[in-house]
PDB file of C-alpha atoms and ligand atoms in Angstrom:
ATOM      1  CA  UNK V 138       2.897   3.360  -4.837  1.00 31.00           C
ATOM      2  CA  UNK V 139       1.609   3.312  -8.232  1.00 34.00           C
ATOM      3  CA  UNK V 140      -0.886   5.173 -10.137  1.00 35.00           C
ATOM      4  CA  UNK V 141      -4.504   4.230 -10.408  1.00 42.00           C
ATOM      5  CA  UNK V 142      -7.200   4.654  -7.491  1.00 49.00           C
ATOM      6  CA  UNK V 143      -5.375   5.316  -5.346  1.00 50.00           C
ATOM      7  CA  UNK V 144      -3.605   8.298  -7.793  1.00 46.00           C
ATOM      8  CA  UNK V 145      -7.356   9.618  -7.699  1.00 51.00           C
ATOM      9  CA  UNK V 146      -8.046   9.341  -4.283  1.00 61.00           C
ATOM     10  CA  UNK V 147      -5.280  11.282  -3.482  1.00 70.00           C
ATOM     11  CA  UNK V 148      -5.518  13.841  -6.196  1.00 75.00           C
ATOM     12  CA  UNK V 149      -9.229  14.637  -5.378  1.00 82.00           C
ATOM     13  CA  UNK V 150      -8.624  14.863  -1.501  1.00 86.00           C
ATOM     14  CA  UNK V 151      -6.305  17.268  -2.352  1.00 84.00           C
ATOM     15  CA  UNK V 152      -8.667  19.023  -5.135  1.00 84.00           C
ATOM     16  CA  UNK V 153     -10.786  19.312  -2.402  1.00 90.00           C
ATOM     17  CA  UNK V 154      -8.782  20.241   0.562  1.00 92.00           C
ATOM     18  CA  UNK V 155      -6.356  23.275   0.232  1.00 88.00           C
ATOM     19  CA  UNK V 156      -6.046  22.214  -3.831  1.00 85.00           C
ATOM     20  CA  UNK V 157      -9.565  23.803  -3.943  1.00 89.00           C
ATOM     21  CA  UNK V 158      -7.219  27.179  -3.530  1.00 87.00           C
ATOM     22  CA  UNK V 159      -4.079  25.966  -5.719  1.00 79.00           C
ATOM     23  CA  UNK V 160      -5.037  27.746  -8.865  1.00 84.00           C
ATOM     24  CA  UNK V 161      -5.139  31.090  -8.342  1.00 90.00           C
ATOM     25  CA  UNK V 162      -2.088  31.476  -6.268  1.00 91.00           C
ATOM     26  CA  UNK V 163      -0.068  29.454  -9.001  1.00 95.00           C
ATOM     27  CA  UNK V 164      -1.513  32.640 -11.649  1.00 94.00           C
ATOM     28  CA  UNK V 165      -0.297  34.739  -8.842  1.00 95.00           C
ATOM     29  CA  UNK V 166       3.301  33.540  -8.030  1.00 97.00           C
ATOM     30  CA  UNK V 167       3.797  33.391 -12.124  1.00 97.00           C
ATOM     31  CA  UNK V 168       3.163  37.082 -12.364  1.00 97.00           C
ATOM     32  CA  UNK V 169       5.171  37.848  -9.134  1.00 97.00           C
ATOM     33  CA  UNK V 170       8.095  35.957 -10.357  1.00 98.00           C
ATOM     34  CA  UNK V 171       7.686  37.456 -13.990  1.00 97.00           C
ATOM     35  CA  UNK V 172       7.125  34.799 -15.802  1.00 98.00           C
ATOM     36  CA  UNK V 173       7.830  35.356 -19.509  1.00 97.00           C
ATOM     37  CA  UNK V 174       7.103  33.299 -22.965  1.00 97.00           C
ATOM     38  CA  UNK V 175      10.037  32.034 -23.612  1.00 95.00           C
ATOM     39  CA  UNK V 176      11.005  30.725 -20.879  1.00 98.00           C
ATOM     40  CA  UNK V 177      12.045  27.196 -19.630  1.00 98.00           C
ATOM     41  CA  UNK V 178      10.991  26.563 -16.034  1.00 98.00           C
ATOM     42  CA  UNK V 179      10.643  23.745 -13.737  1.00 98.00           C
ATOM     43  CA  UNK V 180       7.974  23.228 -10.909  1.00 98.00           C
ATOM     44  CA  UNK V 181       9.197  21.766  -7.497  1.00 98.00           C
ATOM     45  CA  UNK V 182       6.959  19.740  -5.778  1.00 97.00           C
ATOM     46  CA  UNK V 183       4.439  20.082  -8.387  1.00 96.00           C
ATOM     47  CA  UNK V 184       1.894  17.777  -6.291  1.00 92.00           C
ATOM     48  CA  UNK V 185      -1.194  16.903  -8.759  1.00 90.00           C
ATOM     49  CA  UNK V 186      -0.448  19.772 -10.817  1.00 94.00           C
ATOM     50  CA  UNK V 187      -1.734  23.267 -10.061  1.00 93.00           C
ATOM     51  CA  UNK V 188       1.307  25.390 -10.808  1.00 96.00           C
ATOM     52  CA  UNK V 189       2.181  22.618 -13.344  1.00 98.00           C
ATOM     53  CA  UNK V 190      -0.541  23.377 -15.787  1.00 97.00           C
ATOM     54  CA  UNK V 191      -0.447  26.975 -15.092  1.00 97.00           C
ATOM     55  CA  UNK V 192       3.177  27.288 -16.407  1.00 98.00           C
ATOM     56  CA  UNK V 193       2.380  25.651 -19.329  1.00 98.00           C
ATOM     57  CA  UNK V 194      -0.307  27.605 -20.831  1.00 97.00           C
ATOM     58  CA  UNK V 195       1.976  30.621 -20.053  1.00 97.00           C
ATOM     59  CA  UNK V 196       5.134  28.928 -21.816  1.00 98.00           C
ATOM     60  CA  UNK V 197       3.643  25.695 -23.754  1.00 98.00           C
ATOM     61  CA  UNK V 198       4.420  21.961 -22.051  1.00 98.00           C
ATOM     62  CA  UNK V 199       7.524  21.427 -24.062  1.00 98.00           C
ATOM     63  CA  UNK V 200       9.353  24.408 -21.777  1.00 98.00           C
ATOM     64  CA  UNK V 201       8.270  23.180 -18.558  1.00 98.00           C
ATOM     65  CA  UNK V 202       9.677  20.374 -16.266  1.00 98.00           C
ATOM     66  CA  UNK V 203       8.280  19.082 -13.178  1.00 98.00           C
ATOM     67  CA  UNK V 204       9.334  17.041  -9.833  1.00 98.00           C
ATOM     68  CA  UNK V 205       7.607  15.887  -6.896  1.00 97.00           C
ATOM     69  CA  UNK V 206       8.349  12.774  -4.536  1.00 95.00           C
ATOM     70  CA  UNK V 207       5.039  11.388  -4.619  1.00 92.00           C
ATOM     71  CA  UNK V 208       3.758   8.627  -7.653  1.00 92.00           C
ATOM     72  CA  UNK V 209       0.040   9.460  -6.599  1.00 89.00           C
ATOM     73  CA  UNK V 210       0.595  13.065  -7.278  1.00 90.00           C
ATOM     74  CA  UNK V 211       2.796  12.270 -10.142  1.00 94.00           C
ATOM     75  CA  UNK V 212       0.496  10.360 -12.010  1.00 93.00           C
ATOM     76  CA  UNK V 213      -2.223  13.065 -11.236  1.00 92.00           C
ATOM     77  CA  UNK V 214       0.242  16.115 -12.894  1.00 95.00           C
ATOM     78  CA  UNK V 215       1.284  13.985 -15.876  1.00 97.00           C
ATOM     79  CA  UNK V 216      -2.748  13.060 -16.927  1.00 96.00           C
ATOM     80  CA  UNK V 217      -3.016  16.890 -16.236  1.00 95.00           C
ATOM     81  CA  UNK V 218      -0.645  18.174 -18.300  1.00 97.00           C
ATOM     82  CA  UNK V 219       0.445  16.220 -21.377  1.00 97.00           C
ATOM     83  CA  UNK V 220       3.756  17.408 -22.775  1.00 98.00           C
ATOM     84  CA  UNK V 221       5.115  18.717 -19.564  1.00 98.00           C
ATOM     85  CA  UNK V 222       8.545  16.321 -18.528  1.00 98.00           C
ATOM     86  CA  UNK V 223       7.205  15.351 -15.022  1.00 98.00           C
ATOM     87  CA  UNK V 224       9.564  13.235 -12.992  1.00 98.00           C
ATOM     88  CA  UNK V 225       9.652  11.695  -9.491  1.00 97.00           C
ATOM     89  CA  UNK V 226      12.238  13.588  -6.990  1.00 97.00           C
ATOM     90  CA  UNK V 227      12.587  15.346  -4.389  1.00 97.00           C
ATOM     91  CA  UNK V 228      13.655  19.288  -4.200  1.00 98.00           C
ATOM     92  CA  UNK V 229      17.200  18.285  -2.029  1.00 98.00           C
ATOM     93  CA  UNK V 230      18.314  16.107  -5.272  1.00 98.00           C
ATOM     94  CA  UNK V 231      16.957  17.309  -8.406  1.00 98.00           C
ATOM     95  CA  UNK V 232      17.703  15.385 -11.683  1.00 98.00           C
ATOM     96  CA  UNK V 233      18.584  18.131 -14.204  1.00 98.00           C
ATOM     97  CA  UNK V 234      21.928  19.896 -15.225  1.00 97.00           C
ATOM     98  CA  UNK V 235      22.838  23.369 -13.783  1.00 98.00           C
ATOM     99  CA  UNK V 236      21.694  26.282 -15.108  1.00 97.00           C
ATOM    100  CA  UNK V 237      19.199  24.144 -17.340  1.00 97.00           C
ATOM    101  CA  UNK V 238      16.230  26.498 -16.082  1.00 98.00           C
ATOM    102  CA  UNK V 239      15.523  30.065 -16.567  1.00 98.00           C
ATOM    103  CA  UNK V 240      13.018  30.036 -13.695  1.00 98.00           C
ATOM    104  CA  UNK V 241      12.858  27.143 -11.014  1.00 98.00           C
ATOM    105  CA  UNK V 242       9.251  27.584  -8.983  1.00 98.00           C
ATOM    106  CA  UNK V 243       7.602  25.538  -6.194  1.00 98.00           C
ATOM    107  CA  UNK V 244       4.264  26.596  -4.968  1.00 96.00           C
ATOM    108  CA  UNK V 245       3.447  25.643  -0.930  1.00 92.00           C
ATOM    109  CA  UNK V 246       6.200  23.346  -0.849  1.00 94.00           C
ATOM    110  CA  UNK V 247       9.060  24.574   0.814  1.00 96.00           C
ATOM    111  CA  UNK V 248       7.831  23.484   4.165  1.00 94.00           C
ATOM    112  CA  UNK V 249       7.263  19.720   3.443  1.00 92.00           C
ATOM    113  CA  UNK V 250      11.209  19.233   2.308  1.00 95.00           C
ATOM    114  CA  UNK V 251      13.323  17.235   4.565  1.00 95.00           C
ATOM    115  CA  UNK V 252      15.877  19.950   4.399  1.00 97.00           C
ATOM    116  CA  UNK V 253      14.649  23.416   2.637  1.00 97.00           C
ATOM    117  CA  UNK V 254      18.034  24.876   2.432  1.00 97.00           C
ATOM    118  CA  UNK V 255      19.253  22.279   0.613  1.00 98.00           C
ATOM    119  CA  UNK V 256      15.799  22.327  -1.312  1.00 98.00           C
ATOM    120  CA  UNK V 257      15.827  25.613  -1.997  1.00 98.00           C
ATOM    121  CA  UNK V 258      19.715  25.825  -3.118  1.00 98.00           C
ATOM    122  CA  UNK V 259      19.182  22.923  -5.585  1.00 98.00           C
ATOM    123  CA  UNK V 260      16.744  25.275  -6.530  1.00 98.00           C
ATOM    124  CA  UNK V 261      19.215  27.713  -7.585  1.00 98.00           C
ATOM    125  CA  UNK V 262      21.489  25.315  -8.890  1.00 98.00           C
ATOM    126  CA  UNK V 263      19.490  24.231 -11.902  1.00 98.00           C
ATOM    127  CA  UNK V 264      18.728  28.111 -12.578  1.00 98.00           C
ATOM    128  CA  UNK V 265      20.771  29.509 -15.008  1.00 98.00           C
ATOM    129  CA  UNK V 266      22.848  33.086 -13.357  1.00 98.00           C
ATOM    130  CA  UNK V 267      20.315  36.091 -13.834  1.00 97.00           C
ATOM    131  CA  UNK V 268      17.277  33.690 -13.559  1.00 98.00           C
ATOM    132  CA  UNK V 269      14.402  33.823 -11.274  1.00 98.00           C
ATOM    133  CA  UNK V 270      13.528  31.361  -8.230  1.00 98.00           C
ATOM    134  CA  UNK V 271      10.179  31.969  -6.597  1.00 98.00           C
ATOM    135  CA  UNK V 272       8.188  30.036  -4.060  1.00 98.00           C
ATOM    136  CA  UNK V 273       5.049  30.647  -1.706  1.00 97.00           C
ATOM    137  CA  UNK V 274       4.081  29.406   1.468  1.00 96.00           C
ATOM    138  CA  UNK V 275       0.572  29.412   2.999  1.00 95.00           C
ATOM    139  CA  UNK V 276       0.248  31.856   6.017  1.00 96.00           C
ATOM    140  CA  UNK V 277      -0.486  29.273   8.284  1.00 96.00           C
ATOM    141  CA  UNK V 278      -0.178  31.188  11.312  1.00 96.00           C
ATOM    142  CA  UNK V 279      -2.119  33.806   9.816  1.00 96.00           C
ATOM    143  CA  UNK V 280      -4.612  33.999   7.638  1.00 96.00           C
ATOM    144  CA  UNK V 281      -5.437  31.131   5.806  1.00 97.00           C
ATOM    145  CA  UNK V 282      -8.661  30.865   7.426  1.00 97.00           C
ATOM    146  CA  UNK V 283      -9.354  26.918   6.226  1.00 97.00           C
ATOM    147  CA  UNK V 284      -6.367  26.039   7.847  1.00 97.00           C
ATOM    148  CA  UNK V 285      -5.967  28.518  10.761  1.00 98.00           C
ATOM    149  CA  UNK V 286      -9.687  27.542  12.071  1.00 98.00           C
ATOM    150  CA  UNK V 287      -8.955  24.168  12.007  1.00 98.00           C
ATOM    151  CA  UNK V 288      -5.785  24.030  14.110  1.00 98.00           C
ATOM    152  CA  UNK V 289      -7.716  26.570  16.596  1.00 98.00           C
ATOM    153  CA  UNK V 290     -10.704  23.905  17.007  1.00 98.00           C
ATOM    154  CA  UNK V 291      -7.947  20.980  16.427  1.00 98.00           C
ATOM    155  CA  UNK V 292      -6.658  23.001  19.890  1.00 98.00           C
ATOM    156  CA  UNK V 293     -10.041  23.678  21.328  1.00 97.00           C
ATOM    157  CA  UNK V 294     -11.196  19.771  21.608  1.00 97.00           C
ATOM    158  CA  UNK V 295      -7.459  17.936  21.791  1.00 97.00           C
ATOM    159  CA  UNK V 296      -5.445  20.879  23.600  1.00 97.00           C
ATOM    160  CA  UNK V 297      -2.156  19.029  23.639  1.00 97.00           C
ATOM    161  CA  UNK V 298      -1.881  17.098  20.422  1.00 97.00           C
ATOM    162  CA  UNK V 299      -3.441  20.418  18.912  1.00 97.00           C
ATOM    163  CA  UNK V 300      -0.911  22.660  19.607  1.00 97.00           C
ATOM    164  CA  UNK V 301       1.849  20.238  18.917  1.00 97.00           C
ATOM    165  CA  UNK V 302       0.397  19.489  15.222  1.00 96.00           C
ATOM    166  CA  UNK V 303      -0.830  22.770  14.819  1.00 97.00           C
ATOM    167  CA  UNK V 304       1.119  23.935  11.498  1.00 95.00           C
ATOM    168  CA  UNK V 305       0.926  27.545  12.083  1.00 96.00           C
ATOM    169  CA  UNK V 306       3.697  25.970  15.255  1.00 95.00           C
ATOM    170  CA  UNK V 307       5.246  23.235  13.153  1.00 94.00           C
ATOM    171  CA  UNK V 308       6.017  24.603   9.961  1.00 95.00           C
ATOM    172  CA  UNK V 309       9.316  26.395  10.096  1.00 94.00           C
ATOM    173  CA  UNK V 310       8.858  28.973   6.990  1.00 93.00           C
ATOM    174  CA  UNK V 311       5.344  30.440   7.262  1.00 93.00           C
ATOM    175  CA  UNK V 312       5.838  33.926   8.512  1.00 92.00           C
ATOM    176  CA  UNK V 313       6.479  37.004   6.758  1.00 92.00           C
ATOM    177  CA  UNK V 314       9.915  37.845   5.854  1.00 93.00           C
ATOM    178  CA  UNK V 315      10.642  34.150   6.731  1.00 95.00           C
ATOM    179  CA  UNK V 316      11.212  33.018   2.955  1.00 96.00           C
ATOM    180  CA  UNK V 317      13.299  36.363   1.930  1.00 97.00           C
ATOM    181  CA  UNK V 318      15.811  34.524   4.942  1.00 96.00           C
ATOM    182  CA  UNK V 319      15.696  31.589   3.641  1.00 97.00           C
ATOM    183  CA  UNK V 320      16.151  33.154  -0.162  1.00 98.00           C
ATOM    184  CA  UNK V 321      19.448  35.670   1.076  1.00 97.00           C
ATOM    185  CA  UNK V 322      21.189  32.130   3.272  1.00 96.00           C
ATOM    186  CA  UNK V 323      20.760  30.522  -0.591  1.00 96.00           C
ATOM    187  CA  UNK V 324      22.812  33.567  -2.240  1.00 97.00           C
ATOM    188  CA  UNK V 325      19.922  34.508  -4.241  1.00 98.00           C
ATOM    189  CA  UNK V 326      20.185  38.254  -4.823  1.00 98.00           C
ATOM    190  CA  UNK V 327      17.545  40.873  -5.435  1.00 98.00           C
ATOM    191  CA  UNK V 328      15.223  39.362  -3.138  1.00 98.00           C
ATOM    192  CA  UNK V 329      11.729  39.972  -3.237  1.00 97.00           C
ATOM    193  CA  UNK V 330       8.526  39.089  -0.887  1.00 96.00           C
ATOM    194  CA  UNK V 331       4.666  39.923  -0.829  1.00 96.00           C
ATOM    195  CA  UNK V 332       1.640  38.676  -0.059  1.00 96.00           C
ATOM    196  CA  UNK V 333      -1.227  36.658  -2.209  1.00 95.00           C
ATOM    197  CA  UNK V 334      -4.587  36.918  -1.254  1.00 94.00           C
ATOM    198  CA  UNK V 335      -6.827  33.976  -2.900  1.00 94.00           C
ATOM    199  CA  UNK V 336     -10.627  33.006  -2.155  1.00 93.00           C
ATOM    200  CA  UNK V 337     -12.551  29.884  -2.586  1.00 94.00           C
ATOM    201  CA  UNK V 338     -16.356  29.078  -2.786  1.00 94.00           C
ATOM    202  CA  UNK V 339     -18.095  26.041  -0.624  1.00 96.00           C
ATOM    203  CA  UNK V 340     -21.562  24.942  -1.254  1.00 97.00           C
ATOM    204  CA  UNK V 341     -22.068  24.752   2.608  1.00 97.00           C
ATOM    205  CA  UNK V 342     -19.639  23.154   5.844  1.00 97.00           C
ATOM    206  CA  UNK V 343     -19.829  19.702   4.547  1.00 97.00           C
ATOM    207  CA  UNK V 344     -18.219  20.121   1.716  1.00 96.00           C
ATOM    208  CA  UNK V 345     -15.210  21.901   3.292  1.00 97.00           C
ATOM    209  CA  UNK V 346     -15.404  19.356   5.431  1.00 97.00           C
ATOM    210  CA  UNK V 347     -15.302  16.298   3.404  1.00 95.00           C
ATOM    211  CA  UNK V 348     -11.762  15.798   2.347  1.00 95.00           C
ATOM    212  CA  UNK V 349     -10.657  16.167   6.410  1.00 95.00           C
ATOM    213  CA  UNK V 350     -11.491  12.569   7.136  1.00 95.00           C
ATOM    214  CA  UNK V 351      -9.505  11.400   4.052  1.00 92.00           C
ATOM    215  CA  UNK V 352      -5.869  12.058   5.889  1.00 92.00           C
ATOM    216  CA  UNK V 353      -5.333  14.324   3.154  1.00 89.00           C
ATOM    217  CA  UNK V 354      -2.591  16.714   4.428  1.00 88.00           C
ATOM    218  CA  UNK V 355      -0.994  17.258   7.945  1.00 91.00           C
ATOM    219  CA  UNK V 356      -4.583  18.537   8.985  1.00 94.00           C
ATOM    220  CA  UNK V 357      -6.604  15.626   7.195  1.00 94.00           C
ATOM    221  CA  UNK V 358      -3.805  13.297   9.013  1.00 93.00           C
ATOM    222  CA  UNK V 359      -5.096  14.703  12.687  1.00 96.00           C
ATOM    223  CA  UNK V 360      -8.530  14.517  11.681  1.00 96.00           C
ATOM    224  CA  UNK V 361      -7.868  10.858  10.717  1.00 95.00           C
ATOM    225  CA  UNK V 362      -6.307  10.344  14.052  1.00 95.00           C
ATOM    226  CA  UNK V 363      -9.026  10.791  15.997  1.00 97.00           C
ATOM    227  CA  UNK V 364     -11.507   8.272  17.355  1.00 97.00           C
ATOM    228  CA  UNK V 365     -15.365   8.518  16.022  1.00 97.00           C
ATOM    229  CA  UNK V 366     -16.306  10.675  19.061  1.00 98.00           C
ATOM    230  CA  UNK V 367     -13.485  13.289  18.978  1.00 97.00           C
ATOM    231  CA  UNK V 368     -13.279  13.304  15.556  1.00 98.00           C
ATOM    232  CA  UNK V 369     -17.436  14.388  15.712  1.00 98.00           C
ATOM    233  CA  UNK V 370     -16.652  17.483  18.860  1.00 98.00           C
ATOM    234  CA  UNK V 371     -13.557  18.541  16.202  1.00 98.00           C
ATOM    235  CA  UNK V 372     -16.042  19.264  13.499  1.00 98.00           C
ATOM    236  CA  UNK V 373     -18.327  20.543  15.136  1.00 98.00           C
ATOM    237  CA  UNK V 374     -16.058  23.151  17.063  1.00 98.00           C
ATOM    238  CA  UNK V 375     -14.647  23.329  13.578  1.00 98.00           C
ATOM    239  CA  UNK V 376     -17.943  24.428  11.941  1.00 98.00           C
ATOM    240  CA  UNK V 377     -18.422  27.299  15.271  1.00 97.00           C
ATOM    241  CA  UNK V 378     -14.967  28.453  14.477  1.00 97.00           C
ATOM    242  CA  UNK V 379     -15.737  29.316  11.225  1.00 97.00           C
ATOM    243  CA  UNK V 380     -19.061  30.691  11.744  1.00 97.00           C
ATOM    244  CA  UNK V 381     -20.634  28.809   8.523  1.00 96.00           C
ATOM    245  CA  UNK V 382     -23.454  26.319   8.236  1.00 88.00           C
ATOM    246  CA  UNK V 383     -25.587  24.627   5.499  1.00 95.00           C
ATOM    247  CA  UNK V 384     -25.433  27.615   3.037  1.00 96.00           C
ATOM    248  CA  UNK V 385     -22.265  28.933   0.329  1.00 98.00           C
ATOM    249  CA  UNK V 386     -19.745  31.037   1.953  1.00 97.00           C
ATOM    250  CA  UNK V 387     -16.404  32.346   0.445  1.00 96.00           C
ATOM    251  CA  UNK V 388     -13.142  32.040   2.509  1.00 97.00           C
ATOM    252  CA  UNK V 389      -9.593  33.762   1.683  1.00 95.00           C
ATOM    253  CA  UNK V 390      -6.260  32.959   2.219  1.00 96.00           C
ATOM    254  CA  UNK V 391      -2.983  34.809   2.110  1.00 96.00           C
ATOM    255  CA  UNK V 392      -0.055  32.685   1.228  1.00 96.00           C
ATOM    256  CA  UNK V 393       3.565  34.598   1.641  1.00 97.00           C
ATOM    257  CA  UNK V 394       5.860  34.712  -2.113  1.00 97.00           C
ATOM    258  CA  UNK V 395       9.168  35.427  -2.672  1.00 98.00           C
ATOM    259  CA  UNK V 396      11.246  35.562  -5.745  1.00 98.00           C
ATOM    260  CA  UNK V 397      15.403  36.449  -6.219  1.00 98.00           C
ATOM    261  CA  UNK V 398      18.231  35.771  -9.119  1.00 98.00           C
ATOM    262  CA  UNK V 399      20.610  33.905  -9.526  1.00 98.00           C
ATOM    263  CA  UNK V 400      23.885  35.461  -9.413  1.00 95.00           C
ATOM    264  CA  UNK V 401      25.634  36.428 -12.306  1.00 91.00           C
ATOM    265  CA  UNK V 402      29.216  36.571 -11.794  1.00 73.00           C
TER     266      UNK V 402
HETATM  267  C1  SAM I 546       0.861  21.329  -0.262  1.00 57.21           C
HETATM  268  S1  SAM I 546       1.412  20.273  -1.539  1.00 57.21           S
HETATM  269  C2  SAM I 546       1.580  21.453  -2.876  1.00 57.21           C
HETATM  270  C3  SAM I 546       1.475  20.797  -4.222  1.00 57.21           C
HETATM  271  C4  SAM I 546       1.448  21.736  -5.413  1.00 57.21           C
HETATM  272  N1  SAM I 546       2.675  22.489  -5.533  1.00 57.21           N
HETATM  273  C5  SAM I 546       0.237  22.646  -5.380  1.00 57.21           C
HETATM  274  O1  SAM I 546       0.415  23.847  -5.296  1.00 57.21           O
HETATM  275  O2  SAM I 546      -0.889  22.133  -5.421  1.00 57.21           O
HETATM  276  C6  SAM I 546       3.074  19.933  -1.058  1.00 57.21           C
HETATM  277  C7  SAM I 546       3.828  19.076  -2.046  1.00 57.21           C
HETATM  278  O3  SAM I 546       5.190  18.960  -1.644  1.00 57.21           O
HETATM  279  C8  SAM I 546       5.628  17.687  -2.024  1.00 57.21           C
HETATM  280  N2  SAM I 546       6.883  17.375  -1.296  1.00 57.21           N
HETATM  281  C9  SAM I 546       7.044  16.759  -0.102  1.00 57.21           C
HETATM  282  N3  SAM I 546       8.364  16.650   0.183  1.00 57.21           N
HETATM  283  C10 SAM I 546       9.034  17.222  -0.838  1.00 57.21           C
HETATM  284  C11 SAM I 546      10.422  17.406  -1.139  1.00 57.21           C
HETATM  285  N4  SAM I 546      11.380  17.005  -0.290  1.00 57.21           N
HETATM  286  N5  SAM I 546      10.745  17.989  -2.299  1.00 57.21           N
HETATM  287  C12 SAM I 546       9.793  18.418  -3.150  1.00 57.21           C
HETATM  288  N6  SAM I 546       8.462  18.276  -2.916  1.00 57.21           N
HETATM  289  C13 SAM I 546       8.092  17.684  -1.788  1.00 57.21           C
HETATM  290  C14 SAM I 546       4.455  16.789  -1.683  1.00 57.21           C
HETATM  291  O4  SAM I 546       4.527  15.522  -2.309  1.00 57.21           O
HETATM  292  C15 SAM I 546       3.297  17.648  -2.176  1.00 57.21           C
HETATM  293  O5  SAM I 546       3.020  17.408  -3.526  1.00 57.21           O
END
């Protein structure tokens, strides 16, 4: 794929889909991983850029590196943040020398790599011994309402193909504690986990709505799916779930962290 309208399709599905909550959670994880000036650190799975751009106002774009395997989202994080060394790749073979990073981050990732052990020890490879690796997931099962009310109406109008997309089911790292596992079976030491609690503001139901039938995201994808009739009885069990209509509302969600170090000896 290359860049261009499709690069901005893409990137403003997401923006308006679950990138609508990617900014504040990349502040968060930065402060729970201890991000410091002076630092050299490299996003994984950057996407269109929301942890990208953070990490560079913290450090400045010469000091950060990013990776994802997508061009559209590529293209999207390099126009967003000039300077930064953004490369195509997956987390499971990462093109940089060991120990080159003194932080290695990925924000909502780890659950889209094809394998997240090897993902998340690559991880550790490129961080140099005492350095920090950090990650969040979205509490899917949980409370990340956007998400968590859809795959309930997803379940209320489609039972079957529902519950087997449903990602609070399907996505293998989204509970608490989960990551910290995941972190220890890496040998990262000194692990740490915690919750971040984000909000976002819609104008009114349609405009949460209106990235769904783009096929952004494994919950845009069912939407997609569905024929004209189904797809109509999803939002509108959608819109009961929520409880919202045709004015603002605020929704939060709680997305899990972790952070450990690399070992020294
Ligand atoms: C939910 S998005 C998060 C994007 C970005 N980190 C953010 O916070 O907005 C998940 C990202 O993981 C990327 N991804 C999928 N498979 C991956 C892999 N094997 N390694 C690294 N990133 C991957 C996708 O291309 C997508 O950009």
């Amino acid at each position: 794929m290359s860049g261009g309208a499709e690069t901005f399709r893409a990137a403003a599905a997401h923006d308006r889909h679950v990138g609508r909550y990617a900014q504040q959670p990349a502040s968060a994880l930065i402060a729970f991983a201890g991000i410091e000036p002076g630092m050299r650190a490299l996003d994984v799975g950057c996407g269109p850029g929301a942890l990208t751009v953070a990490l560079a106002d913290r450090l400045g774009a010469a000091n950060v590196s990013a990776a994802d395997p997508s061009e559209p989202f590529i293209e999207a994080c390099r126009q967003r943040s000039p300077g930064v060394n953004v490369v195509v790749a997956a987390a499971e073979a990462l093109p940089f020398k060991s120990t080159e990073f003194e932080a290695t981050l990925s924000q909502l990732v780890v659950n889209f790599m094809q394998d997240a052990q090897a993902g998340v020890r690559e991880m550790a490879r490129v961080t140099q011994p005492g350095g920090v690796v950090a990650s969040s997931v979205w509490d899917y099962a949980g409370e990340m309402t956007l998400l968590r009310a859809f795959w309930d109406a997803a379940r209320d109008v489609e039972p079957e193909r529902g519950a087997a997309a449903d990602e609070g089911v399907v996505m293998r790292w989204c509970r608490d504690g989960e990551l910290a596992e995941l972190w220890r079976a890496a040998g990262l030491r000194d692990v740490s986990s915690g919750a971040l609690t984000v909000r976002a503001s819609y104008a009114d139901f349609e405009d949460l709505w209106s990235p769904f039938p783009t096929g952004v995201a494994p919950s845009g994808a069912f939407c997609k799916s569905l024929n004209d009739e189904r797809r109509v009885a999803l939002h509108d069990a959608y819109r009961q779930r929520l409880g919202v209509g045709d004015g603002p509302f605020e929704l939060t969600a709680r997305a899990w962290a972790v952070a450990g170090t690399v070992a020294t000896g």
